[in-house]
Short mmCIF file of C-alpha atoms in Angstrom, two decimals:
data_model
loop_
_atom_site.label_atom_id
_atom_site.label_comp_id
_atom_site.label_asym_id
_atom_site.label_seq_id
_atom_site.Cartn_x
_atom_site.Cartn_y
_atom_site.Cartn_z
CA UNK A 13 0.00 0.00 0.00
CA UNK A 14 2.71 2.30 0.83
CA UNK A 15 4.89 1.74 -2.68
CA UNK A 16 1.81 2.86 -4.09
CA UNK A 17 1.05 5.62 -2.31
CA UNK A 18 5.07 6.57 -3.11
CA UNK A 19 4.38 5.84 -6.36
CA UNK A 20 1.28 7.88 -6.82
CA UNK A 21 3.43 10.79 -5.61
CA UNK A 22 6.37 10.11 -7.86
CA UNK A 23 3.86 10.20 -10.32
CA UNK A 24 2.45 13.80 -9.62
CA UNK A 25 5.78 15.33 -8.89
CA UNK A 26 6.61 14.51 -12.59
CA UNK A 27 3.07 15.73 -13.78
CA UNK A 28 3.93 18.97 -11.68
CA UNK A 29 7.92 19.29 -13.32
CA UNK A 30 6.16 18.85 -16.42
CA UNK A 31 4.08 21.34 -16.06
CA UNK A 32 6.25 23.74 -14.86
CA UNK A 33 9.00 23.06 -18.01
CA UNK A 34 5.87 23.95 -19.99
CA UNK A 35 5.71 26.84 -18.61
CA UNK A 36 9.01 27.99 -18.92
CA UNK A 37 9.17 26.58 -22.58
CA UNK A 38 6.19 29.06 -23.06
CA UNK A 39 8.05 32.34 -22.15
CA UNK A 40 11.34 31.17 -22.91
CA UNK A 41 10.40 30.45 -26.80
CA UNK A 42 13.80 30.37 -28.54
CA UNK A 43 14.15 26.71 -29.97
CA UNK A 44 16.72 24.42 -28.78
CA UNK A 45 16.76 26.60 -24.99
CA UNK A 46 16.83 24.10 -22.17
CA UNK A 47 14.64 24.60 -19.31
CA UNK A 48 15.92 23.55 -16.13
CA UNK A 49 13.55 23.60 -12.65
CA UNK A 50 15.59 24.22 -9.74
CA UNK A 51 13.77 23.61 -6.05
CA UNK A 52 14.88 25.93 -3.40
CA UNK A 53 17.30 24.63 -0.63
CA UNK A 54 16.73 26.52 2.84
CA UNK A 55 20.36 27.66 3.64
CA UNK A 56 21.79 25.77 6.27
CA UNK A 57 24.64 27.87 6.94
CA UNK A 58 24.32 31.12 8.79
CA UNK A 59 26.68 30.26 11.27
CA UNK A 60 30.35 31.88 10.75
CA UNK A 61 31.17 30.42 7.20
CA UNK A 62 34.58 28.99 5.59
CA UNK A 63 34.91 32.46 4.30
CA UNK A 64 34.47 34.44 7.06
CA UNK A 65 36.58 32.47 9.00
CA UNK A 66 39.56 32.68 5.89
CA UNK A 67 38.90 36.08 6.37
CA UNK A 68 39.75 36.78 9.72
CA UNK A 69 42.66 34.34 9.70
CA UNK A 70 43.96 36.87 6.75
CA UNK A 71 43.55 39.65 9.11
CA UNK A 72 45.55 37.78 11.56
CA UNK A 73 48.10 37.46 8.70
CA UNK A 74 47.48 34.25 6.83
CA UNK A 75 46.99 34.11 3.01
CA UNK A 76 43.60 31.35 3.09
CA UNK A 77 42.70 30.02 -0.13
CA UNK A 78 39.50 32.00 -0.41
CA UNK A 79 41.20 35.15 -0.72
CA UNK A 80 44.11 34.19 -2.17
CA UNK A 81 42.69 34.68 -5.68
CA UNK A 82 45.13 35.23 -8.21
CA UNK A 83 48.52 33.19 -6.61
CA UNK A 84 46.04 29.94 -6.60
CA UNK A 85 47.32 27.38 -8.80
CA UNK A 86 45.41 24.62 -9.98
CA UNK A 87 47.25 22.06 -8.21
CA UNK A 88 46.69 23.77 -4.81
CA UNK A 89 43.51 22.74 -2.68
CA UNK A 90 40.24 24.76 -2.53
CA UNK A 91 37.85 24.34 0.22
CA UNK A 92 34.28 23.40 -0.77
CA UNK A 93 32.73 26.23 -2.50
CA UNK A 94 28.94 24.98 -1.70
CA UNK A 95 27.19 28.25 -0.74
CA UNK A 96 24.59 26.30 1.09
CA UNK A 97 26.61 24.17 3.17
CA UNK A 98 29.65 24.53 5.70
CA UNK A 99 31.41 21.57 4.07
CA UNK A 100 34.81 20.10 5.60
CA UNK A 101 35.96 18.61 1.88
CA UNK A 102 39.21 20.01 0.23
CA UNK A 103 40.31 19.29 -2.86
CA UNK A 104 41.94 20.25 -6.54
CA UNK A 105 39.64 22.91 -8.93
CA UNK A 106 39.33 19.64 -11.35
CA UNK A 107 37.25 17.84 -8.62
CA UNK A 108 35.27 20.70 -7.10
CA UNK A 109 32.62 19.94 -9.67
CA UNK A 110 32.04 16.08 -8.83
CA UNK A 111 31.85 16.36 -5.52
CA UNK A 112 29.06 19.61 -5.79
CA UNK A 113 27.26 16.86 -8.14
CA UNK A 114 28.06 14.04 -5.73
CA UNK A 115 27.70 15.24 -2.20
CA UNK A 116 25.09 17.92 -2.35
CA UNK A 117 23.10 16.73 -5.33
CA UNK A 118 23.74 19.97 -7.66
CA UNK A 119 22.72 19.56 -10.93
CA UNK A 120 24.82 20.07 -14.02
CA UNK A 121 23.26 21.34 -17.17
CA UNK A 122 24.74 21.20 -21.28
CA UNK A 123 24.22 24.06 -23.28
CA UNK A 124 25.24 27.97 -24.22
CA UNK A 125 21.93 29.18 -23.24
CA UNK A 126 19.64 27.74 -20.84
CA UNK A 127 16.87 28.26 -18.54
CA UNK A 128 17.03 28.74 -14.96
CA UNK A 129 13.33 27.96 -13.36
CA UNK A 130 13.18 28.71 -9.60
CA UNK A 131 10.13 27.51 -7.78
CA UNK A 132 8.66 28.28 -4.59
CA UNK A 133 9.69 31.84 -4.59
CA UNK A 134 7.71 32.79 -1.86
CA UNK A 135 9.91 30.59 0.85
CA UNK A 136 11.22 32.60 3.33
CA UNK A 137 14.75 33.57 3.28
CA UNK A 138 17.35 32.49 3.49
CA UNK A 139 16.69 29.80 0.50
CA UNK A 140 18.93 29.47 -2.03
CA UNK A 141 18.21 27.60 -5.65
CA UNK A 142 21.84 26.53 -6.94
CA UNK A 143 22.59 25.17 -10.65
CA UNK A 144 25.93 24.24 -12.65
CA UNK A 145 25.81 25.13 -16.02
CA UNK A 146 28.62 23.44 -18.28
CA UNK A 147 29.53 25.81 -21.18
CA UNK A 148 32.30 26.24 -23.39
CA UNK A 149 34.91 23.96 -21.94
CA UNK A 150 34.17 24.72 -18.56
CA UNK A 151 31.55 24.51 -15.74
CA UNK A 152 29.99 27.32 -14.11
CA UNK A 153 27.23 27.95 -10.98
CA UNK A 154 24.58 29.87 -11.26
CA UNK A 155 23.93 30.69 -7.65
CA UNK A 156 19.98 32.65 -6.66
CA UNK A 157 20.01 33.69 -3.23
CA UNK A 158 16.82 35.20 -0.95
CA UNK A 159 18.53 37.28 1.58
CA UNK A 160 17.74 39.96 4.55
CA UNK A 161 19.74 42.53 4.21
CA UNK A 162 17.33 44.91 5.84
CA UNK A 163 15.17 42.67 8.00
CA UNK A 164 11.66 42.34 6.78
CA UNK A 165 12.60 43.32 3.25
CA UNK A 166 13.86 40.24 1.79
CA UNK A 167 15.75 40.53 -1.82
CA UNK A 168 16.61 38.31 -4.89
CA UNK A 169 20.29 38.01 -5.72
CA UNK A 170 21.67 36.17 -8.76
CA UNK A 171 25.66 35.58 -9.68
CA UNK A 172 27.44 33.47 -11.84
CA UNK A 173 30.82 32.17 -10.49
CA UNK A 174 32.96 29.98 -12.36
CA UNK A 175 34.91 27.10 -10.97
CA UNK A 176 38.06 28.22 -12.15
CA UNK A 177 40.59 30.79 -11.49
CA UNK A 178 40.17 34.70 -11.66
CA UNK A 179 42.08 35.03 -14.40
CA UNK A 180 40.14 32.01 -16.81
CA UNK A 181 36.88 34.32 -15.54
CA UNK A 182 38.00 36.86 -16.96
CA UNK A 183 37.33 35.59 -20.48
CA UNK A 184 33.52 35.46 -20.06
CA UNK A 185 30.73 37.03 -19.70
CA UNK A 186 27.07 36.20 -18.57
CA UNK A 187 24.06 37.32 -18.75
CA UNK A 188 20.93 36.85 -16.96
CA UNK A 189 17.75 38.11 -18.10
CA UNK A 190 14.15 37.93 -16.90
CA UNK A 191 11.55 38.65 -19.22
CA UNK A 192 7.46 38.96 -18.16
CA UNK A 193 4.84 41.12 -18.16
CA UNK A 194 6.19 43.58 -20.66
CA UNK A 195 8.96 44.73 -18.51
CA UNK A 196 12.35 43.25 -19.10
CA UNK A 197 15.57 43.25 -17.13
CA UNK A 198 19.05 42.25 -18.50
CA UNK A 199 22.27 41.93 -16.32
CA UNK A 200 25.48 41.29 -17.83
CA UNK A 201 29.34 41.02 -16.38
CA UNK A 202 32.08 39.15 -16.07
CA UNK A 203 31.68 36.06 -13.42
CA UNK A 204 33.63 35.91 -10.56
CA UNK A 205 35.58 32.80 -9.72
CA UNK A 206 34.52 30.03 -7.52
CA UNK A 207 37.62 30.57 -5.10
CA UNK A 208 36.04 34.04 -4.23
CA UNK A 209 33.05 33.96 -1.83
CA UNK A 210 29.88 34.21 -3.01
CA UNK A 211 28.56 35.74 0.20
CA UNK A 212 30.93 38.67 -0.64
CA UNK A 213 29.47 38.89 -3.89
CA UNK A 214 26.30 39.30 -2.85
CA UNK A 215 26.99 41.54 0.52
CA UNK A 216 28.42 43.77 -2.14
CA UNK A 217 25.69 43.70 -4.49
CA UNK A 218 27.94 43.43 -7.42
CA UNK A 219 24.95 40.87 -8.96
CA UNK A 220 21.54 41.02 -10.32
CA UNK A 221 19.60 42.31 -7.46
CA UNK A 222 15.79 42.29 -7.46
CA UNK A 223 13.29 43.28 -4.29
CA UNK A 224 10.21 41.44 -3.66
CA UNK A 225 7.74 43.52 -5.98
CA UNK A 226 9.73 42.55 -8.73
CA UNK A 227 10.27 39.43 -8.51
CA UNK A 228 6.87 39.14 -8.46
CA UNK A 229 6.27 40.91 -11.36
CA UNK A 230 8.38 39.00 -13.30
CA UNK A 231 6.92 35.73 -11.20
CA UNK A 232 4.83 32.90 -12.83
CA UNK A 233 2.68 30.89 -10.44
CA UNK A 234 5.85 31.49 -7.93
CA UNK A 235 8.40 30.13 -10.05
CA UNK A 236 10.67 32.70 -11.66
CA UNK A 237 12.50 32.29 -15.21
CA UNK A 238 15.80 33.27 -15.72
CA UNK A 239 17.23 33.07 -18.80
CA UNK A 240 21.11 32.71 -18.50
CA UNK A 241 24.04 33.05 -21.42
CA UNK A 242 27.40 33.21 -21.22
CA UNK A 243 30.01 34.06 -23.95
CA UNK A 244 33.79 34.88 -24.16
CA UNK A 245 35.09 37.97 -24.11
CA UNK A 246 38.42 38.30 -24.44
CA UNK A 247 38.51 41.62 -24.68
CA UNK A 248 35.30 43.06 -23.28
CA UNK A 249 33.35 44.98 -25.76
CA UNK A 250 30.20 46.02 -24.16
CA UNK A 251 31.51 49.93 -23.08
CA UNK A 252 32.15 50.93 -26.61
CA UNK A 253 28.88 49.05 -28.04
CA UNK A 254 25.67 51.13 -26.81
CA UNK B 13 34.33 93.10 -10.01
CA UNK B 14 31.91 91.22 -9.32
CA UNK B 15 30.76 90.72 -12.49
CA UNK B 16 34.23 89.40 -13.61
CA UNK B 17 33.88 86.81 -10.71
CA UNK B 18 30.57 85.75 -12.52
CA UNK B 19 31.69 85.74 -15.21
CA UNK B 20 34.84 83.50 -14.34
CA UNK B 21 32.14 81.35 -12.29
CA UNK B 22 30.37 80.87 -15.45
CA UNK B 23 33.07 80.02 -17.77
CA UNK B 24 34.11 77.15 -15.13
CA UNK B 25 30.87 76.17 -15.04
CA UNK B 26 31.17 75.81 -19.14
CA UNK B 27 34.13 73.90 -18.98
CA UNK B 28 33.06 71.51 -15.98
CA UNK B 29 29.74 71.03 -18.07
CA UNK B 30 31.60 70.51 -21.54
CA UNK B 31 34.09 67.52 -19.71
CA UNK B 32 30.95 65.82 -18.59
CA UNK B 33 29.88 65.68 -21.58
CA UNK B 34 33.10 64.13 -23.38
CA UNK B 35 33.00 61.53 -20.98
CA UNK B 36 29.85 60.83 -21.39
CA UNK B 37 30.26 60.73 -25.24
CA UNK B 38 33.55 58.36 -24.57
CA UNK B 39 30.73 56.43 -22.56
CA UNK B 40 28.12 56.42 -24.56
CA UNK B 41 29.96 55.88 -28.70
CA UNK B 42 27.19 55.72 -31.05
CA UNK B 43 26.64 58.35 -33.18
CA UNK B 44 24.30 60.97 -32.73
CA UNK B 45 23.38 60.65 -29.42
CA UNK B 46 22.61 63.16 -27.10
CA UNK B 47 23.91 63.84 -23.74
CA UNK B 48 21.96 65.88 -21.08
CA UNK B 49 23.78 66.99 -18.20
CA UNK B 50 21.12 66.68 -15.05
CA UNK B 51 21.97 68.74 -12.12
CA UNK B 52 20.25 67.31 -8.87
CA UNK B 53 17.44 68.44 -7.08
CA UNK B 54 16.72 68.37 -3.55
CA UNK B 55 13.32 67.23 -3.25
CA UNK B 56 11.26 69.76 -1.73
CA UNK B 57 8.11 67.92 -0.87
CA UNK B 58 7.90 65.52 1.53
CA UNK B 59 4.31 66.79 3.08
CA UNK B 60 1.55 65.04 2.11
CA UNK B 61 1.94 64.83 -1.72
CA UNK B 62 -1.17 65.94 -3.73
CA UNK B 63 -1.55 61.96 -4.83
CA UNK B 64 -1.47 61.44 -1.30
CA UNK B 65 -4.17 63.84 -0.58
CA UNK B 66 -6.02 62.55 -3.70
CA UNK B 67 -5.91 59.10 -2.66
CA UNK B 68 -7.39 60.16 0.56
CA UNK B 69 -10.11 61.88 -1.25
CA UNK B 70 -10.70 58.61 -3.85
CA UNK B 71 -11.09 56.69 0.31
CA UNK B 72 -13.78 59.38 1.10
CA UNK B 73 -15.64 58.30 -2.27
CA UNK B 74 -14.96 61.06 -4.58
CA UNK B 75 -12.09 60.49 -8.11
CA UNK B 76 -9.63 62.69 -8.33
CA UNK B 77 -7.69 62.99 -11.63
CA UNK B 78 -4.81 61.20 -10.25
CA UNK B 79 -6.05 57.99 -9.79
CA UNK B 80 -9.08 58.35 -12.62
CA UNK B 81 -6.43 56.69 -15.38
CA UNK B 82 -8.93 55.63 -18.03
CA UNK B 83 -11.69 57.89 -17.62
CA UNK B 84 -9.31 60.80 -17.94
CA UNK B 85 -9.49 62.77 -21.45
CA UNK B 86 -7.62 65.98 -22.57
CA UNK B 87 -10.70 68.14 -22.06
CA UNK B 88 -10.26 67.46 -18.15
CA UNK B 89 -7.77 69.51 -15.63
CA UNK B 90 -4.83 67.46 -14.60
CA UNK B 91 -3.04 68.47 -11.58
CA UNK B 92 0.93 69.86 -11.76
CA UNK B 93 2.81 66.11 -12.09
CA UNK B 94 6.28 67.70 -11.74
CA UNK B 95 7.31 65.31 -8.79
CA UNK B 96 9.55 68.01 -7.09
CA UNK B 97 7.43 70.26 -5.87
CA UNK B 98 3.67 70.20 -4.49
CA UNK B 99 2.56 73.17 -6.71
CA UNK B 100 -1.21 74.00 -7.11
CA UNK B 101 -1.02 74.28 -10.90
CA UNK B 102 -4.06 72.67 -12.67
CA UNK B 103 -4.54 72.45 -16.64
CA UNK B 104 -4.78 70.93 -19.51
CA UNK B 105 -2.96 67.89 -20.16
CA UNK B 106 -1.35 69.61 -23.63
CA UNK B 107 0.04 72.90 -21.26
CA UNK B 108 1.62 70.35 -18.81
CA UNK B 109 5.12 70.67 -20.98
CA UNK B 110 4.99 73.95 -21.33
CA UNK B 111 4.13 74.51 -17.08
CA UNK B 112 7.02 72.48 -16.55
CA UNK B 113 9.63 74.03 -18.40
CA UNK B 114 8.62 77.27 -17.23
CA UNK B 115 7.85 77.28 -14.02
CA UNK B 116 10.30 74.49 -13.03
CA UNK B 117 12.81 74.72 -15.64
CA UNK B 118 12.83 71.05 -16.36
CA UNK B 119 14.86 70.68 -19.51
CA UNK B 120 13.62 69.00 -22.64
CA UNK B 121 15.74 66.94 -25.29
CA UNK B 122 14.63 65.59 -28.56
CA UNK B 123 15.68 62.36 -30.00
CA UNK B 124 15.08 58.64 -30.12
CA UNK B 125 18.48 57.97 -28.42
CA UNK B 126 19.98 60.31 -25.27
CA UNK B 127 22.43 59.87 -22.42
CA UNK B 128 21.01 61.28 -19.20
CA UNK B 129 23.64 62.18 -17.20
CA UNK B 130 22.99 62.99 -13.73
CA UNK B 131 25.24 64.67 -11.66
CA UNK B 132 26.36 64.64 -7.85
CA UNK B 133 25.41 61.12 -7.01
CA UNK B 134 26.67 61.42 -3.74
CA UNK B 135 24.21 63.86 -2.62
CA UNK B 136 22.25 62.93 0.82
CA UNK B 137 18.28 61.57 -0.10
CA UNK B 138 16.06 62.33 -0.54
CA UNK B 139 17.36 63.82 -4.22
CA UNK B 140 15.62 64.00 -7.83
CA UNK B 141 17.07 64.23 -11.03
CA UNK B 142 15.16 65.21 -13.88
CA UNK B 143 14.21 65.69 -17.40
CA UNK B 144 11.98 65.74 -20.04
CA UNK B 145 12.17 63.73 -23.54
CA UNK B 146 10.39 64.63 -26.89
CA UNK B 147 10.35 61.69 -29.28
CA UNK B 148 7.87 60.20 -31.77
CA UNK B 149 5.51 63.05 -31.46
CA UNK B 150 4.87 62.48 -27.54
CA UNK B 151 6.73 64.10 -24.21
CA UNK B 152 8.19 61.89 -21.63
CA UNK B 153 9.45 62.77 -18.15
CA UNK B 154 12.78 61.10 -16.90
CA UNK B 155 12.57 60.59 -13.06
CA UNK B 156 15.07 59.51 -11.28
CA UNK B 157 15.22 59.51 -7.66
CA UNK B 158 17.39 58.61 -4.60
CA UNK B 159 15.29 57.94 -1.91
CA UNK B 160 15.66 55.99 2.02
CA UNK B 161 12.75 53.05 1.52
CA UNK B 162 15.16 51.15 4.41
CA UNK B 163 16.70 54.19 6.44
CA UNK B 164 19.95 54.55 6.69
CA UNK B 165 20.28 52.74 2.97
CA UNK B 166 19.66 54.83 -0.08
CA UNK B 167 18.56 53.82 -3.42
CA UNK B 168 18.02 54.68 -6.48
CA UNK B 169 14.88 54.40 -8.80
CA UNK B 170 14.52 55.35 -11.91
CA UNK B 171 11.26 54.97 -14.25
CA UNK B 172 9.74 57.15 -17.55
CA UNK B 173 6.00 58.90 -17.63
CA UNK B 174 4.46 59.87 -20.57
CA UNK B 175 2.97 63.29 -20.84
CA UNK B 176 -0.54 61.71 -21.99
CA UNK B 177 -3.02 59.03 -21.15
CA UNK B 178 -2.43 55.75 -20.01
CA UNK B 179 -4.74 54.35 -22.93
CA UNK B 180 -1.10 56.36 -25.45
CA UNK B 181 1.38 54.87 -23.09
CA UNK B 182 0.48 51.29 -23.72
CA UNK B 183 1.91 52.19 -27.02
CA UNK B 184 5.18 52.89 -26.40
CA UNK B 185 8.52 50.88 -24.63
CA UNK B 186 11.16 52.46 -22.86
CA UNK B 187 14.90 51.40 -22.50
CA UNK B 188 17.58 52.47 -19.26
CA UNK B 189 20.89 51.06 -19.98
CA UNK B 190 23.84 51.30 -17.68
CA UNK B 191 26.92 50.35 -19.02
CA UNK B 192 30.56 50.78 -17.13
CA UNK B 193 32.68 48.44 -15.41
CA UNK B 194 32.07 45.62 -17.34
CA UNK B 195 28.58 45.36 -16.38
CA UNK B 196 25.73 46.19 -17.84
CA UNK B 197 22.18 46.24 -16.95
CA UNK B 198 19.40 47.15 -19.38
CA UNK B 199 15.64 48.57 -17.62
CA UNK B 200 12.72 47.88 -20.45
CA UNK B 201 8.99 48.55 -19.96
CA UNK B 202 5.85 50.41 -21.15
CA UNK B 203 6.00 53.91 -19.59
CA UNK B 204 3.55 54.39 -17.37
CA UNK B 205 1.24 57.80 -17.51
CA UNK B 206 1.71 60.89 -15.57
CA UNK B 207 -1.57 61.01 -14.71
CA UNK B 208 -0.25 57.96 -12.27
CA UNK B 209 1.88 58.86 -9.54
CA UNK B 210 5.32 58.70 -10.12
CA UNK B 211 5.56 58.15 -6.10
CA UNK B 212 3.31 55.25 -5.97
CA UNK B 213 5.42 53.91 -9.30
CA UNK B 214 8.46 53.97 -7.20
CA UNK B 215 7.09 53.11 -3.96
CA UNK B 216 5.38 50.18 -6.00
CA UNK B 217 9.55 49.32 -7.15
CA UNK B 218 8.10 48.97 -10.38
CA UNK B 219 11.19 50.81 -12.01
CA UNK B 220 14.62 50.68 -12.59
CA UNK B 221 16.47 50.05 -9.07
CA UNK B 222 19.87 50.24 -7.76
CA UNK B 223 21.68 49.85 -4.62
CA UNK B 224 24.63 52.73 -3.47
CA UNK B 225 27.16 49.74 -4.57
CA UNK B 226 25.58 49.35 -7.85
CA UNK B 227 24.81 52.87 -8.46
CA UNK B 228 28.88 53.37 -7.32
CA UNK B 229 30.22 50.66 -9.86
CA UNK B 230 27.76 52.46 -12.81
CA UNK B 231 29.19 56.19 -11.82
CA UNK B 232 32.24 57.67 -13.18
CA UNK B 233 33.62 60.70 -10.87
CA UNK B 234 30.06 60.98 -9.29
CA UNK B 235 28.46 60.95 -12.29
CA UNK B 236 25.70 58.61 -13.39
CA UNK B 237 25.08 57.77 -16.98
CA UNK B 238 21.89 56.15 -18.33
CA UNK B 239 21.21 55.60 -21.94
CA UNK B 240 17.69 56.33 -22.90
CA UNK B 241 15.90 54.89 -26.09
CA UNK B 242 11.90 54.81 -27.05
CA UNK B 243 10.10 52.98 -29.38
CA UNK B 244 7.15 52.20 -30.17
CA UNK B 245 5.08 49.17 -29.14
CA UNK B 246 1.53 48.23 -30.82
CA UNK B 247 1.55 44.77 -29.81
CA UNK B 248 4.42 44.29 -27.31
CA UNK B 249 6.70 41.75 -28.44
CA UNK B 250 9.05 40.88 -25.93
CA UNK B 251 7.89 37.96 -24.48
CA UNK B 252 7.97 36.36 -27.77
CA UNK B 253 11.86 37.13 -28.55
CA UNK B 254 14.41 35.81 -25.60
#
């Protein structure tokens, strides 16, 4: 009785994915775009984090790896660079990407230009919805964070960090764009890398940054589409282009 | 004597205005487009706005023009709409340009294509910056504001009204672009009326928004740059493109 009842579930989860991709497909109309649906994941770390720890062992006069951007090599170690978890792991920039697939279950996705469907936007913060994307020779993640920054005005924030060195970011841009309700917004920049902290990232803003009414706005159901790109750019263009 | 010193004042005033503009041009490359330098204004009202005393009097049962979108034709008095000041003006919707330029000075630019460039970011909120736009045979009022919606954080909001009815701004689209810093972030939507609030659009968030860090990484020596462009929009087409 109970493998049925499981299976009745399974069943309707997949009717409700469906449904969703649909949906996406629907607003995101380009041909050969892949829509991906990405659940939320409640943040379990708010406690001091890897990178707030590296950084007050720099200002006690060590060089940690998180902000030790441009002297890392590849065959040094990087600490886990999971934003939602305060993981123990260590290991070489070729192996960061298994073990985000393998131990926390992050999904990788093919393609130049995909879809990025976050559901359940009206969680409470924090809730993150994390995604790699694997794109011209190398991986990226697309990281969507619901924040406080002034309590009881909770805000979208959305970055795109490659795993890779600062200096292999630096030939790429991305952009995100959300598109509903005949308003559109576009950000585009170059990604950070993965051995800078996200949570910098976003306490600086330096990312797409949407409040609530917005992302309502640009909201389907409670599931938001982002469309993401990302190109090289060896020499940036975009200031002389407008 | 004196006049000498004003003179002198004047002529540095010329040169400080005509090296805004060349770096706005170096900003801003494409041909034939127009840069505005915006001097800030600090926003007088702050009382109870005459949309706030209108929507008091559309509680008490009565429909005051500000909130009586569709119903509104050209025969009817519409209030002053220059979001600065809380002036008792009243007239026709085809004198509102003309009110504004004269008794606020609000500049006016013509063109499909300008660079607004407003001035003195750093200025304490709240602050206005603003301008008016004549393009495909319509008026549209640039508004952008920095303004304390969390105090003790600042932002900035920027959104586009068209001198007419709501019924002629459904025709039309309106693009913000900021572009510096390798970043870029592009605002598009249908202007809303100015027979709407302009408060209750950015109180709403419904508009362009940026946070001090943002704004910061978009400025060049204080200044803010935002490219401008408006088309037209029959049947609006950009859900249909990504």
């Amino acid at each position: 009785m109970l493998f049925f009842t499981q299976c009745f579930g399974a069943v309707l989860d997949l009717i409700h994915l469906r449904f969703q991709h649909y949906k996406a497909k629907r607003v995101f109309s380009a041909a050969g775009q892949l829509v991906c649906v990405v659940n939320p994941t409640h943040s379990l770390k708010y406690a001091p984090t890897r990178c707030a720890a590296a950084q007050a062992s720099t200002e006690q006069g060590t060089l940690p790896p998180c902000h030790h951007h441009e002297v890392v090599h590849d065959s040094q170690l990087v600490p886990c660079t999971c934003p939602l978890f305060s993981c123990p792991w260590e290991g070489h920039l070729e192996v960061v990407v298994s073990h985000l697939r393998q131990t926390h279950r992050i999904n990788i996705l093919q393609g130049a230009e995909i879809v990025f469907l976050a559901t359940d936007m009206h969680l409470p913060a924090p809730t993150d919805w994390i995604i790699m994307h694997s794109c011209l020779g190398h991986q990226f993640l697309l990281v969507l964070r619901k924040q406080e920054k002034y309590e009881g005005h909770p805000q979208f924030f959305a970055t795109m960090m490659l795993i890779g060195t600062p200096t292999q970011a630096n030939n790429f841009t991305y952009r995100l764009e959300l598109n509903r309700n005949q308003r559109r917004l576009k950000w585009e920049a170059t990604p950070r890398s993965i051995l800078e902290c996200v949570d910098s990232v976003i306490s600086d803003g330096d990312c797409l940054v949407l409040n609530t009414s917005l992302a309502q706005l640009f909201s389907d159901n409670g599931s938001l589409a982002i469309g993401i790109a990302i190109t090289t750019s060896k020499v940036h263009s975009s200031e002389a282009e407008m």
